[in-house]
PDB file of C-alpha atoms in Angstrom:
ATOM      1  CA  MET U 112     123.892  68.689  66.794  1.00 34.00           C
ATOM      2  CA  PRO U 113     121.533  65.794  65.942  1.00 45.00           C
ATOM      3  CA  ALA U 114     118.340  66.991  64.276  1.00 47.00           C
ATOM      4  CA  HIS U 115     116.129  65.276  66.847  1.00 49.00           C
ATOM      5  CA  THR U 116     117.386  67.619  69.576  1.00 52.00           C
ATOM      6  CA  GLN U 117     115.640  70.512  67.828  1.00 60.00           C
ATOM      7  CA  PRO U 118     111.907  70.690  68.518  1.00 62.00           C
ATOM      8  CA  PRO U 119     109.725  70.458  65.409  1.00 62.00           C
ATOM      9  CA  PRO U 120     107.389  73.318  64.468  1.00 67.00           C
ATOM     10  CA  ALA U 121     104.371  73.381  66.788  1.00 62.00           C
ATOM     11  CA  ASP U 122     101.989  72.427  63.989  1.00 72.00           C
ATOM     12  CA  LEU U 123     104.119  69.618  62.527  1.00 87.00           C
ATOM     13  CA  GLY U 124     103.648  66.201  64.126  1.00 97.00           C
ATOM     14  CA  ARG U 125     106.229  63.566  63.276  1.00 98.00           C
ATOM     15  CA  VAL U 126     104.877  60.049  62.650  1.00 98.00           C
ATOM     16  CA  LEU U 127     107.010  56.940  62.222  1.00 98.00           C
ATOM     17  CA  ILE U 128     105.081  54.402  60.163  1.00 98.00           C
ATOM     18  CA  ILE U 129     106.063  50.742  60.519  1.00 98.00           C
ATOM     19  CA  ALA U 130     104.129  48.845  57.850  1.00 98.00           C
ATOM     20  CA  GLY U 131     104.195  47.165  54.465  1.00 97.00           C
ATOM     21  CA  SER U 132     104.469  48.815  51.073  1.00 97.00           C
ATOM     22  CA  ASP U 133     101.512  48.780  48.647  1.00 97.00           C
ATOM     23  CA  SER U 134     102.589  49.031  45.012  1.00 97.00           C
ATOM     24  CA  GLY U 135      99.053  50.118  44.116  1.00 96.00           C
ATOM     25  CA  GLY U 136      99.455  53.228  46.256  1.00 96.00           C
ATOM     26  CA  GLY U 137      96.153  53.039  48.096  1.00 96.00           C
ATOM     27  CA  ALA U 138      97.028  51.290  51.351  1.00 96.00           C
ATOM     28  CA  GLY U 139     100.081  50.495  53.435  1.00 96.00           C
ATOM     29  CA  ILE U 140     103.028  52.865  53.575  1.00 97.00           C
ATOM     30  CA  GLN U 141     101.871  54.810  50.530  1.00 98.00           C
ATOM     31  CA  GLY U 142      98.382  55.457  51.852  1.00 97.00           C
ATOM     32  CA  ASP U 143      99.819  56.251  55.295  1.00 98.00           C
ATOM     33  CA  ILE U 144     102.212  58.885  53.952  1.00 98.00           C
ATOM     34  CA  LYS U 145      99.451  60.565  51.958  1.00 98.00           C
ATOM     35  CA  ALA U 146      97.060  60.745  54.911  1.00 98.00           C
ATOM     36  CA  ILE U 147      99.636  62.039  57.379  1.00 98.00           C
ATOM     37  CA  THR U 148     100.865  64.667  54.933  1.00 97.00           C
ATOM     38  CA  MET U 149      97.355  65.860  54.131  1.00 97.00           C
ATOM     39  CA  LEU U 150      96.640  66.289  57.844  1.00 97.00           C
ATOM     40  CA  GLY U 151      99.695  68.419  58.489  1.00 95.00           C
ATOM     41  CA  GLY U 152     102.125  65.815  59.754  1.00 97.00           C
ATOM     42  CA  PHE U 153     105.559  64.619  58.718  1.00 98.00           C
ATOM     43  CA  ALA U 154     105.722  60.936  57.761  1.00 98.00           C
ATOM     44  CA  ALA U 155     108.818  58.743  58.101  1.00 98.00           C
ATOM     45  CA  THR U 156     108.841  55.012  57.466  1.00 98.00           C
ATOM     46  CA  ALA U 157     110.222  51.615  58.356  1.00 98.00           C
ATOM     47  CA  ILE U 158     108.988  49.170  55.713  1.00 98.00           C
ATOM     48  CA  THR U 159     108.278  45.629  56.902  1.00 98.00           C
ATOM     49  CA  ALA U 160     107.452  43.998  53.561  1.00 97.00           C
ATOM     50  CA  ILE U 161     107.095  44.781  49.890  1.00 97.00           C
ATOM     51  CA  THR U 162     103.801  43.642  48.432  1.00 95.00           C
ATOM     52  CA  VAL U 163     102.872  43.174  44.810  1.00 96.00           C
ATOM     53  CA  GLN U 164      99.313  44.429  44.583  1.00 94.00           C
ATOM     54  CA  ASN U 165      96.784  46.524  42.745  1.00 95.00           C
ATOM     55  CA  THR U 166      93.035  47.036  43.046  1.00 94.00           C
ATOM     56  CA  LEU U 167      92.440  43.414  42.004  1.00 94.00           C
ATOM     57  CA  GLY U 168      94.341  41.906  44.912  1.00 92.00           C
ATOM     58  CA  VAL U 169      97.657  41.007  46.499  1.00 92.00           C
ATOM     59  CA  HIS U 170      99.823  38.986  44.105  1.00 94.00           C
ATOM     60  CA  GLY U 171     102.920  38.624  46.255  1.00 94.00           C
ATOM     61  CA  VAL U 172     104.344  39.446  49.678  1.00 94.00           C
ATOM     62  CA  HIS U 173     108.084  39.753  50.247  1.00 96.00           C
ATOM     63  CA  PRO U 174     109.067  40.343  53.900  1.00 96.00           C
ATOM     64  CA  LEU U 175     112.184  42.390  54.585  1.00 98.00           C
ATOM     65  CA  PRO U 176     114.932  41.138  56.936  1.00 98.00           C
ATOM     66  CA  LEU U 177     114.343  41.843  60.628  1.00 98.00           C
ATOM     67  CA  ASP U 178     117.576  43.800  61.019  1.00 98.00           C
ATOM     68  CA  LEU U 179     116.687  46.012  58.058  1.00 98.00           C
ATOM     69  CA  ILE U 180     113.273  46.793  59.559  1.00 98.00           C
ATOM     70  CA  GLU U 181     114.878  47.755  62.859  1.00 98.00           C
ATOM     71  CA  GLU U 182     117.659  49.746  61.201  1.00 98.00           C
ATOM     72  CA  GLN U 183     115.125  51.846  59.307  1.00 98.00           C
ATOM     73  CA  ALA U 184     113.216  52.646  62.491  1.00 98.00           C
ATOM     74  CA  ARG U 185     116.362  53.359  64.515  1.00 98.00           C
ATOM     75  CA  ALA U 186     117.684  55.688  61.812  1.00 98.00           C
ATOM     76  CA  VAL U 187     114.503  57.737  62.119  1.00 98.00           C
ATOM     77  CA  LEU U 188     114.222  57.642  65.904  1.00 98.00           C
ATOM     78  CA  ASP U 189     117.890  58.487  66.510  1.00 97.00           C
ATOM     79  CA  ASP U 190     117.868  61.537  64.236  1.00 97.00           C
ATOM     80  CA  ILE U 191     114.453  62.920  63.264  1.00 97.00           C
ATOM     81  CA  GLY U 192     112.552  61.564  66.245  1.00 97.00           C
ATOM     82  CA  THR U 193     108.818  60.953  66.318  1.00 98.00           C
ATOM     83  CA  ASP U 194     105.714  62.212  68.091  1.00 98.00           C
ATOM     84  CA  ALA U 195     103.650  59.112  67.297  1.00 98.00           C
ATOM     85  CA  VAL U 196     104.181  55.654  65.834  1.00 98.00           C
ATOM     86  CA  LYS U 197     101.704  53.947  63.532  1.00 98.00           C
ATOM     87  CA  THR U 198     102.002  50.204  62.926  1.00 98.00           C
ATOM     88  CA  GLY U 199     100.311  48.360  60.105  1.00 97.00           C
ATOM     89  CA  MET U 200     101.203  45.118  58.368  1.00 94.00           C
ATOM     90  CA  LEU U 201     103.719  43.217  60.503  1.00 96.00           C
ATOM     91  CA  GLY U 202     103.170  39.740  59.121  1.00 90.00           C
ATOM     92  CA  SER U 203     104.957  37.392  61.497  1.00 94.00           C
ATOM     93  CA  ILE U 204     105.767  36.704  65.126  1.00 96.00           C
ATOM     94  CA  ALA U 205     109.407  37.656  64.583  1.00 96.00           C
ATOM     95  CA  VAL U 206     108.497  41.076  63.168  1.00 97.00           C
ATOM     96  CA  ILE U 207     105.960  41.690  65.935  1.00 96.00           C
ATOM     97  CA  GLU U 208     108.588  40.888  68.577  1.00 97.00           C
ATOM     98  CA  ARG U 209     111.103  43.254  66.974  1.00 97.00           C
ATOM     99  CA  VAL U 210     108.562  46.067  66.593  1.00 98.00           C
ATOM    100  CA  ALA U 211     107.309  45.668  70.174  1.00 98.00           C
ATOM    101  CA  ALA U 212     110.885  46.076  71.383  1.00 98.00           C
ATOM    102  CA  LEU U 213     111.235  49.220  69.274  1.00 97.00           C
ATOM    103  CA  LEU U 214     108.069  50.693  70.746  1.00 98.00           C
ATOM    104  CA  ASP U 215     109.585  50.298  74.185  1.00 98.00           C
ATOM    105  CA  THR U 216     112.440  52.637  73.197  1.00 97.00           C
ATOM    106  CA  THR U 217     110.238  55.688  72.559  1.00 97.00           C
ATOM    107  CA  PRO U 218     107.636  57.465  74.696  1.00 97.00           C
ATOM    108  CA  ALA U 219     105.639  58.359  71.582  1.00 98.00           C
ATOM    109  CA  PRO U 220     102.085  56.940  71.561  1.00 98.00           C
ATOM    110  CA  ALA U 221     101.504  54.006  69.235  1.00 98.00           C
ATOM    111  CA  VAL U 222      98.482  53.675  66.974  1.00 98.00           C
ATOM    112  CA  VAL U 223      98.240  49.952  66.279  1.00 98.00           C
ATOM    113  CA  ASP U 224      96.261  48.820  63.237  1.00 97.00           C
ATOM    114  CA  PRO U 225      96.131  45.004  63.586  1.00 95.00           C
ATOM    115  CA  VAL U 226      96.289  44.292  59.858  1.00 88.00           C
ATOM    116  CA  MET U 227      95.349  40.690  59.158  1.00 87.00           C
ATOM    117  CA  ILE U 228      93.668  40.393  55.760  1.00 81.00           C
ATOM    118  CA  ALA U 229      93.862  42.543  52.614  1.00 72.00           C
ATOM    119  CA  LYS U 230      90.708  44.010  51.101  1.00 70.00           C
ATOM    120  CA  GLY U 231      90.656  41.238  48.486  1.00 67.00           C
ATOM    121  CA  GLY U 232      91.011  38.483  51.087  1.00 70.00           C
ATOM    122  CA  HIS U 233      94.759  37.772  50.992  1.00 74.00           C
ATOM    123  CA  PRO U 234      96.173  37.024  54.479  1.00 75.00           C
ATOM    124  CA  LEU U 235      98.717  39.618  55.674  1.00 80.00           C
ATOM    125  CA  LEU U 236      99.377  38.093  59.100  1.00 84.00           C
ATOM    126  CA  ASP U 237     100.579  34.558  59.780  1.00 83.00           C
ATOM    127  CA  ALA U 238      97.901  32.502  61.533  1.00 82.00           C
ATOM    128  CA  ASP U 239     100.238  31.747  64.429  1.00 88.00           C
ATOM    129  CA  ALA U 240     101.013  35.458  64.910  1.00 90.00           C
ATOM    130  CA  VAL U 241      97.582  36.471  66.260  1.00 91.00           C
ATOM    131  CA  ALA U 242      98.616  35.502  69.777  1.00 93.00           C
ATOM    132  CA  ALA U 243     101.676  37.743  69.455  1.00 95.00           C
ATOM    133  CA  VAL U 244      99.449  40.661  68.499  1.00 95.00           C
ATOM    134  CA  ARG U 245      97.402  39.972  71.625  1.00 95.00           C
ATOM    135  CA  SER U 246     100.345  39.719  73.989  1.00 96.00           C
ATOM    136  CA  LEU U 247     102.797  42.226  72.507  1.00 97.00           C
ATOM    137  CA  MET U 248     100.995  44.849  70.419  1.00 97.00           C
ATOM    138  CA  ILE U 249      97.674  45.405  72.220  1.00 98.00           C
ATOM    139  CA  PRO U 250      99.300  46.291  75.582  1.00 98.00           C
ATOM    140  CA  ARG U 251     101.509  48.824  73.779  1.00 98.00           C
ATOM    141  CA  ALA U 252      98.662  50.518  71.903  1.00 98.00           C
ATOM    142  CA  ALA U 253      97.693  54.055  72.843  1.00 98.00           C
ATOM    143  CA  LEU U 254      94.988  53.478  70.231  1.00 98.00           C
ATOM    144  CA  LEU U 255      94.004  50.130  68.682  1.00 98.00           C
ATOM    145  CA  THR U 256      91.980  50.313  65.434  1.00 98.00           C
ATOM    146  CA  PRO U 257      90.485  46.888  64.574  1.00 97.00           C
ATOM    147  CA  ASN U 258      87.644  46.218  62.176  1.00 94.00           C
ATOM    148  CA  ALA U 259      85.037  43.659  63.199  1.00 94.00           C
ATOM    149  CA  PRO U 260      86.759  40.555  61.726  1.00 92.00           C
ATOM    150  CA  GLU U 261      90.066  41.558  63.315  1.00 94.00           C
ATOM    151  CA  ALA U 262      88.421  42.174  66.671  1.00 95.00           C
ATOM    152  CA  GLU U 263      86.667  38.798  66.456  1.00 94.00           C
ATOM    153  CA  ALA U 264      90.007  37.088  65.818  1.00 92.00           C
ATOM    154  CA  LEU U 265      91.633  38.905  68.732  1.00 95.00           C
ATOM    155  CA  THR U 266      88.825  38.413  71.257  1.00 95.00           C
ATOM    156  CA  GLY U 267      86.950  35.281  70.187  1.00 94.00           C
ATOM    157  CA  LEU U 268      83.707  37.268  70.323  1.00 96.00           C
ATOM    158  CA  THR U 269      81.102  37.527  67.567  1.00 96.00           C
ATOM    159  CA  ILE U 270      80.338  41.045  66.358  1.00 96.00           C
ATOM    160  CA  THR U 271      77.091  41.631  64.476  1.00 95.00           C
ATOM    161  CA  ASP U 272      75.883  44.935  65.901  1.00 95.00           C
ATOM    162  CA  LEU U 273      76.811  47.987  67.961  1.00 95.00           C
ATOM    163  CA  ASP U 274      76.540  46.101  71.237  1.00 95.00           C
ATOM    164  CA  GLY U 275      78.981  43.555  69.875  1.00 96.00           C
ATOM    165  CA  GLN U 276      81.389  46.355  68.972  1.00 96.00           C
ATOM    166  CA  ARG U 277      81.124  47.705  72.502  1.00 97.00           C
ATOM    167  CA  ARG U 278      81.743  44.286  74.072  1.00 97.00           C
ATOM    168  CA  ALA U 279      84.769  43.674  71.882  1.00 97.00           C
ATOM    169  CA  GLY U 280      86.132  47.145  72.576  1.00 97.00           C
ATOM    170  CA  ALA U 281      85.801  46.640  76.319  1.00 97.00           C
ATOM    171  CA  PHE U 282      87.485  43.234  76.010  1.00 97.00           C
ATOM    172  CA  LEU U 283      90.420  44.781  74.137  1.00 98.00           C
ATOM    173  CA  LEU U 284      90.743  47.502  76.767  1.00 97.00           C
ATOM    174  CA  GLY U 285      90.979  44.720  79.304  1.00 97.00           C
ATOM    175  CA  MET U 286      93.832  43.231  77.273  1.00 97.00           C
ATOM    176  CA  GLY U 287      95.845  46.397  77.782  1.00 97.00           C
ATOM    177  CA  ALA U 288      95.002  48.880  75.016  1.00 98.00           C
ATOM    178  CA  GLN U 289      94.634  52.441  76.315  1.00 98.00           C
ATOM    179  CA  ALA U 290      91.855  53.154  73.784  1.00 98.00           C
ATOM    180  CA  VAL U 291      90.087  51.214  71.042  1.00 98.00           C
ATOM    181  CA  LEU U 292      88.464  52.504  67.873  1.00 98.00           C
ATOM    182  CA  MET U 293      86.077  49.681  66.992  1.00 97.00           C
ATOM    183  CA  LYS U 294      85.334  50.150  63.308  1.00 96.00           C
ATOM    184  CA  GLY U 295      81.890  49.269  62.012  1.00 94.00           C
ATOM    185  CA  GLY U 296      82.328  49.027  58.272  1.00 91.00           C
ATOM    186  CA  HIS U 297      81.888  45.239  58.336  1.00 92.00           C
ATOM    187  CA  VAL U 298      78.846  45.409  60.629  1.00 94.00           C
ATOM    188  CA  PRO U 299      75.515  45.199  58.720  1.00 91.00           C
ATOM    189  CA  GLY U 300      73.310  48.268  58.546  1.00 89.00           C
ATOM    190  CA  GLU U 301      72.561  51.374  56.496  1.00 90.00           C
ATOM    191  CA  THR U 302      74.571  53.429  58.976  1.00 93.00           C
ATOM    192  CA  VAL U 303      78.254  52.848  59.678  1.00 95.00           C
ATOM    193  CA  ILE U 304      79.137  53.384  63.340  1.00 96.00           C
ATOM    194  CA  ASP U 305      82.662  53.448  64.706  1.00 97.00           C
ATOM    195  CA  VAL U 306      83.005  53.442  68.482  1.00 97.00           C
ATOM    196  CA  LEU U 307      85.927  55.040  70.290  1.00 98.00           C
ATOM    197  CA  ILE U 308      86.209  53.406  73.706  1.00 97.00           C
ATOM    198  CA  SER U 309      88.566  54.364  76.508  1.00 96.00           C
ATOM    199  CA  SER U 310      88.635  54.393  80.287  1.00 91.00           C
ATOM    200  CA  THR U 311      86.839  57.755  80.225  1.00 91.00           C
ATOM    201  CA  GLY U 312      83.850  56.559  78.175  1.00 94.00           C
ATOM    202  CA  GLU U 313      82.839  56.201  74.544  1.00 96.00           C
ATOM    203  CA  THR U 314      82.347  58.384  71.491  1.00 96.00           C
ATOM    204  CA  LEU U 315      80.191  57.346  68.523  1.00 97.00           C
ATOM    205  CA  LEU U 316      81.141  58.379  65.009  1.00 97.00           C
ATOM    206  CA  GLU U 317      78.422  57.567  62.515  1.00 95.00           C
ATOM    207  CA  GLY U 318      77.290  58.330  59.014  1.00 93.00           C
ATOM    208  CA  PRO U 319      75.373  56.790  56.122  1.00 93.00           C
ATOM    209  CA  ARG U 320      77.004  53.805  54.443  1.00 93.00           C
ATOM    210  CA  ILE U 321      78.604  54.838  51.161  1.00 92.00           C
ATOM    211  CA  GLU U 322      77.818  52.264  48.480  1.00 92.00           C
ATOM    212  CA  THR U 323      81.128  51.873  46.679  1.00 94.00           C
ATOM    213  CA  ARG U 324      83.726  49.221  45.973  1.00 95.00           C
ATOM    214  CA  HIS U 325      86.489  51.830  46.170  1.00 95.00           C
ATOM    215  CA  THR U 326      87.521  51.431  49.794  1.00 94.00           C
ATOM    216  CA  HIS U 327      91.032  50.016  49.441  1.00 94.00           C
ATOM    217  CA  GLY U 328      93.245  51.346  52.211  1.00 94.00           C
ATOM    218  CA  THR U 329      90.461  52.681  54.408  1.00 95.00           C
ATOM    219  CA  GLY U 330      91.822  51.087  57.592  1.00 95.00           C
ATOM    220  CA  CYS U 331      95.420  52.122  56.969  1.00 96.00           C
ATOM    221  CA  THR U 332      94.332  55.655  56.148  1.00 97.00           C
ATOM    222  CA  LEU U 333      92.141  56.007  59.235  1.00 98.00           C
ATOM    223  CA  ALA U 334      94.839  54.758  61.614  1.00 98.00           C
ATOM    224  CA  SER U 335      97.447  57.037  60.070  1.00 98.00           C
ATOM    225  CA  ALA U 336      95.099  60.007  60.184  1.00 98.00           C
ATOM    226  CA  CYS U 337      94.558  59.333  63.896  1.00 98.00           C
ATOM    227  CA  ALA U 338      98.322  59.136  64.413  1.00 98.00           C
ATOM    228  CA  ALA U 339      98.784  62.462  62.626  1.00 98.00           C
ATOM    229  CA  GLY U 340      96.387  64.129  65.054  1.00 98.00           C
ATOM    230  CA  LEU U 341      97.992  62.587  68.119  1.00 98.00           C
ATOM    231  CA  ALA U 342     101.436  63.578  66.839  1.00 98.00           C
ATOM    232  CA  ARG U 343     100.273  67.180  66.631  1.00 97.00           C
ATOM    233  CA  GLY U 344      99.180  67.053  70.251  1.00 97.00           C
ATOM    234  CA  LEU U 345      95.423  66.886  69.699  1.00 97.00           C
ATOM    235  CA  PRO U 346      93.257  65.209  72.355  1.00 97.00           C
ATOM    236  CA  LEU U 347      92.384  61.620  71.452  1.00 97.00           C
ATOM    237  CA  GLU U 348      88.707  62.341  70.752  1.00 97.00           C
ATOM    238  CA  THR U 349      89.565  65.302  68.508  1.00 97.00           C
ATOM    239  CA  ALA U 350      92.281  63.413  66.628  1.00 98.00           C
ATOM    240  CA  VAL U 351      89.928  60.493  65.948  1.00 98.00           C
ATOM    241  CA  ALA U 352      86.987  62.708  64.950  1.00 97.00           C
ATOM    242  CA  ASN U 353      89.173  64.680  62.524  1.00 98.00           C
ATOM    243  CA  ALA U 354      90.565  61.458  61.070  1.00 98.00           C
ATOM    244  CA  TRP U 355      87.083  59.972  60.695  1.00 97.00           C
ATOM    245  CA  ALA U 356      85.805  63.048  58.832  1.00 97.00           C
ATOM    246  CA  TYR U 357      88.867  63.057  56.564  1.00 98.00           C
ATOM    247  CA  VAL U 358      88.472  59.391  55.632  1.00 97.00           C
ATOM    248  CA  SER U 359      84.712  59.661  55.087  1.00 96.00           C
ATOM    249  CA  GLU U 360      85.236  62.429  52.552  1.00 97.00           C
ATOM    250  CA  ALA U 361      88.129  60.533  50.934  1.00 97.00           C
ATOM    251  CA  ILE U 362      85.788  57.568  50.393  1.00 96.00           C
ATOM    252  CA  ARG U 363      83.090  59.800  48.935  1.00 96.00           C
ATOM    253  CA  ARG U 364      85.593  61.297  46.503  1.00 96.00           C
ATOM    254  CA  ALA U 365      87.306  58.045  45.517  1.00 96.00           C
ATOM    255  CA  PRO U 366      88.520  58.495  41.923  1.00 95.00           C
ATOM    256  CA  GLY U 367      87.381  55.062  40.725  1.00 95.00           C
ATOM    257  CA  LEU U 368      90.807  53.791  39.695  1.00 97.00           C
ATOM    258  CA  GLY U 369      91.322  50.166  38.682  1.00 96.00           C
ATOM    259  CA  GLY U 370      89.011  47.259  38.084  1.00 96.00           C
ATOM    260  CA  GLY U 371      88.681  46.102  41.695  1.00 95.00           C
ATOM    261  CA  HIS U 372      88.750  47.736  45.116  1.00 95.00           C
ATOM    262  CA  GLY U 373      90.064  51.171  44.177  1.00 96.00           C
ATOM    263  CA  PRO U 374      91.877  53.656  46.414  1.00 96.00           C
ATOM    264  CA  LEU U 375      90.461  56.647  48.241  1.00 97.00           C
ATOM    265  CA  ASP U 376      91.092  60.263  47.285  1.00 97.00           C
ATOM    266  CA  HIS U 377      93.720  61.038  49.913  1.00 97.00           C
ATOM    267  CA  ALA U 378      94.415  64.451  48.401  1.00 96.00           C
ATOM    268  CA  TRP U 379      90.883  65.855  48.504  1.00 96.00           C
ATOM    269  CA  PRO U 380      91.814  68.718  50.881  1.00 95.00           C
ATOM    270  CA  VAL U 381      94.209  70.047  48.247  1.00 93.00           C
ATOM    271  CA  ARG U 382      91.464  70.032  45.617  1.00 88.00           C
ATOM    272  CA  ASP U 383      89.374  72.297  47.833  1.00 82.00           C
ATOM    273  CA  LEU U 384      92.026  75.021  48.017  1.00 79.00           C
TER     274      LEU U 384
END
């Protein structure tokens, strides 16, 4: 009997991650797996690209063949199954089209992180692929998690404050996303405010800005942490709040690795046992 016909344990949410690999271990597939595992989920993967990177930047991007990306995802979906899908670095129109078609084959909610630029500034999405994100990924997102620059690119709006985050979030809802977590890390201010916006209203998540250069993988980690909560059946607001608290503490405890933008401490819950 195929394994996917057996229900998973009630407290184990399965998450299929479709994203790029980060050789530095802080972002991408590696950061996603760590976050989902720490929050009680089971992570499976379909890798879209292999990147050569460390805390100093991205030194190479090597996309995988479209059929191989799809075969990885199908192998997971046809056997293990999934309770949520998290997408990260897709890179090109062709990959976006293939992933959108995959999303249509599962009822699992999709957390879409519209990855466009690496922490060090290296582009991770082709310039001509932004329109494909708008038309294919946003309407399929149960939760969209853009930072301010990504939201500006997707909406054409300028975001400099909380009102700008709200306007962009509402715009993205109008484009078809079921909910939007408008991240505020790039918005000036001593306080960082993320805004969760859905048809039922908004929730503010805020805390003091942590002065550190060790924030590599923050977006990937937050989106995956949200997916882990949704996969376990948590309400959207609870899943996002838990993810936000987890990531905030992971930033505070960043181990200071490398000479550039270092990774978070994904494993901090284990250190508290």
